[in-house]
Amino acid sequence: MPIVTIKITGDEESPSTESKKQLISKITNVIGEVLHKNTHNLCVIIEEVPMDSYGIGGVTVRELRRRK
Amino acid sequence: MPIVTIKITGDEESPSTESKKQLISKITNVIGEVLHKNTHNLCVIIEEVPMDSYGIGGVTVRELRRRK
Amino acid sequence: MPIVTIKITGDEESPSTESKKQLISKITNVIGEVLHKNTHNLCVIIEEVPMDSYGIGGVTVRELRRRK
Amino acid sequence: MPIVTIKITGDEESPSTESKKQLISKITNVIGEVLHKNTHNLCVIIEEVPMDSYGIGGVTVRELRRRK
Amino acid sequence: MPIVTIKITGDEESPSTESKKQLISKITNVIGEVLHKNTHNLCVIIEEVPMDSYGIGGVTVRELRRRK
Amino acid sequence: MPIVTIKITGDEESPSTESKKQLISKITNVIGEVLHKNTHNLCVIIEEVPMDSYGIGGVTVRELRRRK
């Protein structure tokens, strides 16, 4: 029973409820197809990380967005 | 020093503070007994996942509860 | 830049290298499509858990497979 | 459906298969009792971390054991 | 491309935005220096755990602070 | 008591034991300085991910290295 965790930026970049539904459904299907596994109990967890708590290359995502 | 992480659904299904105390205490005891380890610094972290961000079998927990 | 972690059973149920490639590629595409994000740096990590270390419903996967 | 991850030191301190069975069974029971949840699909994952890759207070567990 | 996750207590002990910036910047530098890796896409994620959901030695951090 | 997890590529890119010691020591110091926390029980865990199980931008690290 695979367990999938997706970490993405939250706050203004938080995905909509509909996007979360699609991520959960489509990723479950991909794993079922590729691994030929029963996905009945496959778990997908989406974790939103605040933009001040997510750093890339030493800089927070908040700061990176400001620089754009 | 073992580290335990428990992911459970939050929102309306969020456990009470008292339940969290019991989970932390009882799980620490179980690990101490089974592994014969000093549990003085054993960590237990409880992470609550919103029902729209937790998918089982391709469907969000929110939707699964609605279908019940 | 989303980070995806997939935990699956290892040992005899370990996915092939080709399956891992497909999981990484297809899941990256799904996230790109659904979230309209640049996936250039999107990370997918596959973690294989030994069947004696993976429990479902209080029983190891090893034991569950034996019972089948 | 709660997901529990237990990180412990591996190598010489790796728990026996029997200990893992007990951890999985007892922790599943604790969560079932405390949260009054159906534990049929509750996942417990035990991850062993090599003693050179596990640091406490800035020192590897390997070194800490040597100092004892 | 290394991925670093830091779990710390939140609530009243939540680090300031400035502290998070420093953690992200300094930890990225340490990894770049020690591993001689390009840190351009290195990820640092800070996760704050509520004091009622973080247990040490079988007791919540909330309770430990109260006892001090 | 902060918990730090570092995921890096393993196999041929696996860091030396000495590098792990430095990562553990230096990252513990950084967190102690920035957060003014006692680091006596701070945990740093280094997890090595096989290059076939680590994808960036939809391609395994193994394949990315081959293309270089």
GROMACS .gro file of C-alpha atoms in nm:
model
  408
    1MET     CA    1   0.000   0.000   0.000
    2PRO     CA    2   0.208   0.296  -0.121
    3ILE     CA    3   0.210   0.625   0.069
    4VAL     CA    4   0.271   0.945  -0.128
    5THR     CA    5   0.356   1.277   0.035
    6ILE     CA    6   0.359   1.597  -0.173
    7LYS     CA    7   0.515   1.911  -0.022
    8ILE     CA    8   0.427   2.231  -0.198
    9THR     CA    9   0.427   2.600  -0.113
   10GLY     CA   10   0.116   2.725   0.066
   11ASP     CA   11  -0.010   3.078   0.141
   12GLU     CA   12  -0.096   3.257  -0.184
   13GLU     CA   13   0.030   2.958  -0.382
   14SER     CA   14  -0.191   2.712  -0.199
   15PRO     CA   15  -0.364   2.478  -0.447
   16SER     CA   16  -0.743   2.485  -0.472
   17THR     CA   17  -0.953   2.201  -0.330
   18GLU     CA   18  -1.028   2.096  -0.686
   19SER     CA   19  -0.655   2.080  -0.770
   20LYS     CA   20  -0.596   1.866  -0.463
   21LYS     CA   21  -0.872   1.628  -0.573
   22GLN     CA   22  -0.708   1.597  -0.915
   23LEU     CA   23  -0.359   1.544  -0.772
   24ILE     CA   24  -0.487   1.270  -0.542
   25SER     CA   25  -0.687   1.098  -0.813
   26LYS     CA   26  -0.431   1.120  -1.094
   27ILE     CA   27  -0.127   1.025  -0.886
   28THR     CA   28  -0.316   0.727  -0.745
   29ASN     CA   29  -0.393   0.616  -1.101
   30VAL     CA   30  -0.033   0.659  -1.216
   31ILE     CA   31   0.094   0.439  -0.931
   32GLY     CA   32  -0.175   0.180  -0.994
   33GLU     CA   33  -0.087   0.160  -1.364
   34VAL     CA   34   0.293   0.162  -1.329
   35LEU     CA   35   0.322  -0.074  -1.032
   36HIS     CA   36   0.013  -0.286  -1.115
   37LYS     CA   37  -0.093  -0.247  -0.752
   38ASN     CA   38  -0.437  -0.234  -0.597
   39THR     CA   39  -0.474   0.131  -0.505
   40HIS     CA   40  -0.780   0.083  -0.283
   41ASN     CA   41  -0.583   0.192   0.025
   42LEU     CA   42  -0.314   0.402  -0.140
   43CYS     CA   43  -0.257   0.723   0.058
   44VAL     CA   44  -0.174   1.062  -0.090
   45ILE     CA   45  -0.098   1.343   0.156
   46ILE     CA   46  -0.054   1.704   0.043
   47GLU     CA   47   0.145   1.923   0.280
   48GLU     CA   48   0.148   2.299   0.228
   49VAL     CA   49   0.462   2.481   0.348
   50PRO     CA   50   0.437   2.857   0.419
   51MET     CA   51   0.648   3.064   0.176
   52ASP     CA   52   0.860   3.196   0.464
   53SER     CA   53   0.940   2.840   0.572
   54TYR     CA   54   1.042   2.708   0.229
   55GLY     CA   55   1.392   2.786   0.110
   56ILE     CA   56   1.546   2.718  -0.232
   57GLY     CA   57   1.914   2.788  -0.292
   58GLY     CA   58   1.944   2.959   0.047
   59VAL     CA   59   1.660   3.207  -0.004
   60THR     CA   60   1.296   3.183   0.109
   61VAL     CA   61   1.033   3.134  -0.163
   62ARG     CA   62   0.876   3.458  -0.034
   63GLU     CA   63   1.196   3.644  -0.118
   64LEU     CA   64   1.237   3.468  -0.452
   65ARG     CA   65   0.886   3.571  -0.557
   66ARG     CA   66   0.957   3.930  -0.452
   67ARG     CA   67   1.268   3.936  -0.674
   68LYS     CA   68   1.071   3.823  -0.978
   69MET     CA   69   1.667   0.793   2.047
   70PRO     CA   70   1.369   0.690   1.834
   71ILE     CA   71   1.156   0.950   1.653
   72VAL     CA   72   0.791   0.870   1.590
   73THR     CA   73   0.571   1.067   1.349
   74ILE     CA   74   0.194   1.006   1.341
   75LYS     CA   75  -0.006   1.150   1.050
   76ILE     CA   76  -0.380   1.161   1.107
   77THR     CA   77  -0.672   1.353   0.961
   78GLY     CA   78  -0.734   1.696   1.115
   79ASP     CA   79  -1.029   1.935   1.085
   80GLU     CA   80  -1.340   1.781   1.246
   81GLU     CA   81  -1.146   1.460   1.309
   82SER     CA   82  -0.866   1.637   1.495
   83PRO     CA   83  -0.781   1.448   1.817
   84SER     CA   84  -0.833   1.625   2.151
   85THR     CA   85  -0.537   1.751   2.353
   86GLU     CA   86  -0.604   1.472   2.600
   87SER     CA   87  -0.593   1.208   2.323
   88LYS     CA   88  -0.262   1.351   2.204
   89LYS     CA   89  -0.121   1.324   2.557
   90GLN     CA   90  -0.228   0.959   2.571
   91LEU     CA   91  -0.087   0.877   2.227
   92ILE     CA   92   0.248   1.035   2.319
   93SER     CA   93   0.266   0.865   2.658
   94LYS     CA   94   0.147   0.518   2.552
   95ILE     CA   95   0.352   0.498   2.231
   96THR     CA   96   0.662   0.606   2.421
   97ASN     CA   97   0.599   0.327   2.671
   98VAL     CA   98   0.546   0.066   2.399
   99ILE     CA   99   0.877   0.154   2.234
  100GLY     CA  100   1.058   0.155   2.567
  101GLU     CA  101   0.923  -0.190   2.655
  102VAL     CA  102   0.972  -0.356   2.314
  103LEU     CA  103   1.314  -0.213   2.233
  104HIS     CA  104   1.439  -0.194   2.594
  105LYS     CA  105   1.553   0.161   2.521
  106ASN     CA  106   1.578   0.464   2.744
  107THR     CA  107   1.286   0.678   2.629
  108HIS     CA  108   1.396   0.994   2.813
  109ASN     CA  109   1.451   1.176   2.478
  110LEU     CA  110   1.217   0.976   2.256
  111CYS     CA  111   1.021   1.211   2.029
  112VAL     CA  112   0.661   1.166   1.920
  113ILE     CA  113   0.524   1.415   1.667
  114ILE     CA  114   0.156   1.424   1.571
  115GLU     CA  115   0.080   1.583   1.235
  116GLU     CA  116  -0.278   1.664   1.143
  117VAL     CA  117  -0.360   1.660   0.771
  118PRO     CA  118  -0.668   1.854   0.650
  119MET     CA  119  -0.940   1.623   0.513
  120ASP     CA  120  -0.913   1.788   0.169
  121SER     CA  121  -0.540   1.714   0.160
  122TYR     CA  122  -0.559   1.347   0.257
  123GLY     CA  123  -0.649   1.100  -0.015
  124ILE     CA  124  -0.725   0.728   0.019
  125GLY     CA  125  -0.779   0.515  -0.289
  126GLY     CA  126  -0.781   0.826  -0.510
  127VAL     CA  127  -1.052   1.013  -0.318
  128THR     CA  128  -1.015   1.279  -0.048
  129VAL     CA  129  -1.114   1.181   0.306
  130ARG     CA  130  -1.362   1.472   0.291
  131GLU     CA  131  -1.538   1.304  -0.002
  132LEU     CA  132  -1.521   0.958   0.156
  133ARG     CA  133  -1.692   1.089   0.470
  134ARG     CA  134  -1.961   1.257   0.259
  135ARG     CA  135  -2.033   0.923   0.086
  136LYS     CA  136  -2.082   0.744   0.421
  137MET     CA  137   0.923   2.347  -0.637
  138PRO     CA  138   0.716   2.053  -0.512
  139ILE     CA  139   0.880   1.755  -0.341
  140VAL     CA  140   0.714   1.414  -0.373
  141THR     CA  141   0.804   1.114  -0.156
  142ILE     CA  142   0.665   0.770  -0.240
  143LYS     CA  143   0.698   0.494   0.021
  144ILE     CA  144   0.645   0.144  -0.112
  145THR     CA  145   0.733  -0.207  -0.003
  146GLY     CA  146   1.080  -0.325  -0.105
  147ASP     CA  147   1.243  -0.670  -0.098
  148GLU     CA  148   1.068  -0.900  -0.347
  149GLU     CA  149   0.815  -0.626  -0.422
  150SER     CA  150   1.081  -0.371  -0.509
  151PRO     CA  151   0.990  -0.188  -0.832
  152SER     CA  152   1.220  -0.224  -1.133
  153THR     CA  153   1.445   0.062  -1.244
  154GLU     CA  154   1.218   0.109  -1.543
  155SER     CA  155   0.910   0.137  -1.318
  156LYS     CA  156   1.088   0.398  -1.107
  157LYS     CA  157   1.168   0.599  -1.420
  158GLN     CA  158   0.801   0.589  -1.520
  159LEU     CA  159   0.678   0.684  -1.173
  160ILE     CA  160   0.918   0.981  -1.163
  161SER     CA  161   0.832   1.097  -1.512
  162LYS     CA  162   0.454   1.051  -1.496
  163ILE     CA  163   0.408   1.196  -1.147
  164THR     CA  164   0.617   1.498  -1.243
  165ASN     CA  165   0.391   1.550  -1.546
  166VAL     CA  166   0.072   1.517  -1.341
  167ILE     CA  167   0.190   1.783  -1.096
  168GLY     CA  168   0.301   2.012  -1.377
  169GLU     CA  169  -0.038   1.982  -1.550
  170VAL     CA  170  -0.259   2.012  -1.239
  171LEU     CA  171  -0.069   2.290  -1.063
  172HIS     CA  172   0.056   2.465  -1.380
  173LYS     CA  173   0.400   2.475  -1.223
  174ASN     CA  174   0.742   2.463  -1.382
  175THR     CA  175   0.860   2.112  -1.298
  176HIS     CA  176   1.224   2.170  -1.393
  177ASN     CA  177   1.336   2.122  -1.030
  178LEU     CA  178   1.049   1.909  -0.903
  179CYS     CA  179   1.183   1.626  -0.685
  180VAL     CA  180   1.041   1.275  -0.668
  181ILE     CA  181   1.195   1.040  -0.411
  182ILE     CA  182   1.106   0.669  -0.398
  183GLU     CA  183   1.170   0.501  -0.064
  184GLU     CA  184   1.153   0.122  -0.040
  185VAL     CA  185   1.051  -0.018   0.300
  186PRO     CA  186   1.145  -0.380   0.382
  187MET     CA  187   0.839  -0.605   0.416
  188ASP     CA  188   0.926  -0.682   0.780
  189SER     CA  189   0.931  -0.309   0.857
  190TYR     CA  190   0.598  -0.221   0.695
  191GLY     CA  191   0.285  -0.293   0.896
  192ILE     CA  192  -0.078  -0.267   0.782
  193GLY     CA  193  -0.360  -0.320   1.030
  194GLY     CA  194  -0.110  -0.435   1.297
  195VAL     CA  195   0.052  -0.707   1.085
  196THR     CA  196   0.373  -0.691   0.881
  197VAL     CA  197   0.336  -0.699   0.500
  198ARG     CA  198   0.560  -1.011   0.511
  199GLU     CA  199   0.301  -1.188   0.726
  200LEU     CA  200   0.009  -1.059   0.517
  201ARG     CA  201   0.167  -1.200   0.201
  202ARG     CA  202   0.227  -1.533   0.374
  203ARG     CA  203  -0.142  -1.550   0.469
  204LYS     CA  204  -0.255  -1.498   0.107
  205MET     CA  205  -0.627   0.599   0.837
  206PRO     CA  206  -0.328   0.706   1.046
  207ILE     CA  207   0.028   0.659   0.920
  208VAL     CA  208   0.303   0.606   1.177
  209THR     CA  209   0.675   0.631   1.096
  210ILE     CA  210   0.934   0.521   1.352
  211LYS     CA  211   1.297   0.619   1.295
  212ILE     CA  212   1.547   0.424   1.500
  213THR     CA  213   1.919   0.347   1.479
  214GLY     CA  214   2.011   0.049   1.262
  215ASP     CA  215   2.339  -0.142   1.223
  216GLU     CA  216   2.420  -0.325   1.546
  217GLU     CA  217   2.118  -0.164   1.712
  218SER     CA  218   1.878  -0.286   1.448
  219PRO     CA  219   1.564  -0.434   1.610
  220SER     CA  220   1.486  -0.801   1.552
  221THR     CA  221   1.204  -0.908   1.320
  222GLU     CA  222   1.010  -1.015   1.629
  223SER     CA  223   1.054  -0.670   1.788
  224LYS     CA  224   0.928  -0.506   1.470
  225LYS     CA  225   0.620  -0.731   1.475
  226GLN     CA  226   0.551  -0.625   1.835
  227LEU     CA  227   0.605  -0.255   1.764
  228ILE     CA  228   0.366  -0.270   1.467
  229SER     CA  229   0.101  -0.464   1.655
  230LYS     CA  230   0.115  -0.273   1.985
  231ILE     CA  231   0.134   0.075   1.833
  232THR     CA  232  -0.160  -0.008   1.606
  233ASN     CA  233  -0.360  -0.117   1.912
  234VAL     CA  234  -0.269   0.199   2.108
  235ILE     CA  235  -0.390   0.422   1.825
  236GLY     CA  236  -0.708   0.218   1.783
  237GLU     CA  237  -0.787   0.244   2.155
  238VAL     CA  238  -0.699   0.613   2.202
  239LEU     CA  239  -0.854   0.748   1.882
  240HIS     CA  240  -1.138   0.491   1.859
  241LYS     CA  241  -1.045   0.444   1.495
  242ASN     CA  242  -1.071   0.139   1.273
  243THR     CA  243  -0.710   0.029   1.240
  244HIS     CA  244  -0.769  -0.215   0.953
  245ASN     CA  245  -0.558   0.001   0.716
  246LEU     CA  246  -0.339   0.178   0.970
  247CYS     CA  247   0.023   0.188   0.848
  248VAL     CA  248   0.331   0.158   1.064
  249ILE     CA  249   0.668   0.205   0.893
  250ILE     CA  250   0.996   0.137   1.072
  251GLU     CA  251   1.298   0.314   0.925
  252GLU     CA  252   1.647   0.216   1.039
  253VAL     CA  253   1.911   0.489   1.024
  254PRO     CA  254   2.279   0.386   1.015
  255MET     CA  255   2.467   0.495   1.329
  256ASP     CA  256   2.701   0.713   1.122
  257SER     CA  257   2.401   0.896   0.973
  258TYR     CA  258   2.222   0.966   1.302
  259GLY     CA  259   2.344   1.262   1.507
  260ILE     CA  260   2.238   1.365   1.857
  261GLY     CA  261   2.368   1.688   2.008
  262GLY     CA  262   2.609   1.733   1.717
  263VAL     CA  263   2.776   1.392   1.747
  264THR     CA  264   2.703   1.071   1.555
  265VAL     CA  265   2.541   0.786   1.750
  266ARG     CA  266   2.845   0.577   1.647
  267GLU     CA  267   3.071   0.820   1.830
  268LEU     CA  268   2.841   0.848   2.129
  269ARG     CA  269   2.843   0.469   2.171
  270ARG     CA  270   3.222   0.464   2.145
  271ARG     CA  271   3.246   0.722   2.426
  272LYS     CA  272   3.027   0.511   2.659
  273MET     CA  273   2.002   1.830  -0.487
  274PRO     CA  274   1.974   1.781  -0.110
  275ILE     CA  275   1.643   1.832   0.072
  276VAL     CA  276   1.654   1.942   0.436
  277THR     CA  277   1.352   1.929   0.669
  278ILE     CA  278   1.368   2.093   1.011
  279LYS     CA  279   1.094   2.013   1.265
  280ILE     CA  280   1.073   2.252   1.556
  281THR     CA  281   0.811   2.350   1.812
  282GLY     CA  282   0.565   2.617   1.698
  283ASP     CA  283   0.310   2.825   1.892
  284GLU     CA  284   0.489   3.058   2.135
  285GLU     CA  285   0.821   2.902   2.038
  286SER     CA  286   0.770   2.966   1.668
  287PRO     CA  287   1.086   3.115   1.513
  288SER     CA  288   1.069   3.465   1.364
  289THR     CA  289   1.072   3.516   0.987
  290GLU     CA  290   1.424   3.655   1.023
  291SER     CA  291   1.539   3.340   1.208
  292LYS     CA  292   1.391   3.124   0.933
  293LYS     CA  293   1.582   3.324   0.671
  294GLN     CA  294   1.905   3.268   0.864
  295LEU     CA  295   1.841   2.896   0.913
  296ILE     CA  296   1.772   2.852   0.541
  297SER     CA  297   2.073   3.055   0.433
  298LYS     CA  298   2.327   2.915   0.683
  299ILE     CA  299   2.223   2.549   0.649
  300THR     CA  300   2.238   2.578   0.271
  301ASN     CA  301   2.592   2.717   0.300
  302VAL     CA  302   2.702   2.440   0.540
  303ILE     CA  303   2.583   2.171   0.299
  304GLY     CA  304   2.743   2.343   0.004
  305GLU     CA  305   3.079   2.367   0.185
  306VAL     CA  306   3.082   2.016   0.336
  307LEU     CA  307   2.950   1.826   0.036
  308HIS     CA  308   3.101   2.056  -0.232
  309LYS     CA  309   2.762   2.056  -0.402
  310ASN     CA  310   2.592   2.323  -0.608
  311THR     CA  311   2.323   2.452  -0.373
  312HIS     CA  312   2.129   2.644  -0.638
  313ASN     CA  313   1.827   2.411  -0.597
  314LEU     CA  314   1.888   2.289  -0.243
  315CYS     CA  315   1.560   2.286  -0.048
  316VAL     CA  316   1.520   2.369   0.319
  317ILE     CA  317   1.174   2.320   0.471
  318ILE     CA  318   1.090   2.435   0.824
  319GLU     CA  319   0.794   2.260   0.985
  320GLU     CA  320   0.647   2.397   1.306
  321VAL     CA  321   0.482   2.142   1.536
  322PRO     CA  322   0.227   2.268   1.793
  323MET     CA  323   0.349   2.220   2.153
  324ASP     CA  324   0.053   1.989   2.228
  325SER     CA  325   0.151   1.766   1.934
  326TYR     CA  326   0.521   1.733   2.017
  327GLY     CA  327   0.616   1.480   2.284
  328ILE     CA  328   0.956   1.422   2.444
  329GLY     CA  329   1.007   1.134   2.686
  330GLY     CA  330   0.632   1.063   2.689
  331VAL     CA  331   0.524   1.415   2.784
  332THR     CA  332   0.405   1.698   2.559
  333VAL     CA  333   0.638   1.998   2.521
  334ARG     CA  334   0.348   2.209   2.652
  335GLU     CA  335   0.356   2.010   2.978
  336LEU     CA  336   0.736   2.012   2.997
  337ARG     CA  337   0.739   2.392   2.972
  338ARG     CA  338   0.472   2.417   3.241
  339ARG     CA  339   0.689   2.206   3.475
  340LYS     CA  340   0.991   2.435   3.429
  341MET     CA  341   1.436   1.974   2.048
  342PRO     CA  342   1.459   2.024   1.673
  343ILE     CA  343   1.479   1.729   1.434
  344VAL     CA  344   1.665   1.774   1.106
  345THR     CA  345   1.640   1.530   0.815
  346ILE     CA  346   1.875   1.563   0.517
  347LYS     CA  347   1.796   1.366   0.201
  348ILE     CA  348   2.083   1.336  -0.042
  349THR     CA  349   2.177   1.107  -0.329
  350GLY     CA  350   2.356   0.787  -0.228
  351ASP     CA  351   2.541   0.525  -0.433
  352GLU     CA  352   2.856   0.681  -0.588
  353GLU     CA  353   2.754   1.020  -0.449
  354SER     CA  354   2.726   0.890  -0.092
  355PRO     CA  355   2.901   1.129   0.150
  356SER     CA  356   3.197   1.001   0.350
  357THR     CA  357   3.165   0.926   0.721
  358GLU     CA  358   3.378   1.234   0.787
  359SER     CA  359   3.142   1.452   0.580
  360LYS     CA  360   2.845   1.317   0.775
  361LYS     CA  361   3.019   1.404   1.103
  362GLN     CA  362   3.075   1.760   0.977
  363LEU     CA  363   2.717   1.800   0.852
  364ILE     CA  364   2.580   1.680   1.188
  365SER     CA  365   2.812   1.900   1.392
  366LYS     CA  366   2.786   2.218   1.183
  367ILE     CA  367   2.409   2.205   1.129
  368THR     CA  368   2.358   2.146   1.502
  369ASN     CA  369   2.570   2.454   1.573
  370VAL     CA  370   2.381   2.668   1.320
  371ILE     CA  371   2.047   2.580   1.478
  372GLY     CA  372   2.181   2.641   1.828
  373GLU     CA  373   2.313   2.984   1.730
  374VAL     CA  374   2.011   3.101   1.525
  375LEU     CA  375   1.736   2.970   1.753
  376HIS     CA  376   1.932   3.011   2.083
  377LYS     CA  377   1.822   2.657   2.173
  378ASN     CA  378   1.998   2.396   2.378
  379THR     CA  379   2.115   2.147   2.118
  380HIS     CA  380   2.201   1.869   2.362
  381ASN     CA  381   1.925   1.646   2.217
  382LEU     CA  382   1.898   1.795   1.869
  383CYS     CA  383   1.869   1.516   1.610
  384VAL     CA  384   2.018   1.522   1.262
  385ILE     CA  385   1.933   1.229   1.033
  386ILE     CA  386   2.102   1.182   0.695
  387GLU     CA  387   1.908   0.970   0.446
  388GLU     CA  388   2.078   0.852   0.129
  389VAL     CA  389   1.852   0.797  -0.171
  390PRO     CA  390   1.973   0.567  -0.451
  391MET     CA  391   2.030   0.758  -0.778
  392ASP     CA  392   1.766   0.546  -0.955
  393SER     CA  393   1.511   0.642  -0.689
  394TYR     CA  394   1.574   1.017  -0.696
  395GLY     CA  395   1.410   1.216  -0.975
  396ILE     CA  396   1.460   1.582  -1.063
  397GLY     CA  397   1.248   1.744  -1.333
  398GLY     CA  398   1.102   1.403  -1.428
  399VAL     CA  399   1.437   1.230  -1.484
  400THR     CA  400   1.635   1.007  -1.245
  401VAL     CA  401   1.961   1.150  -1.106
  402ARG     CA  402   2.130   0.845  -1.262
  403GLU     CA  403   2.012   0.955  -1.605
  404LEU     CA  404   2.098   1.320  -1.540
  405ARG     CA  405   2.454   1.225  -1.450
  406ARG     CA  406   2.483   1.012  -1.763
  407ARG     CA  407   2.377   1.309  -1.978
  408LYS     CA  408   2.649   1.532  -1.828
   0.00000   0.00000   0.00000
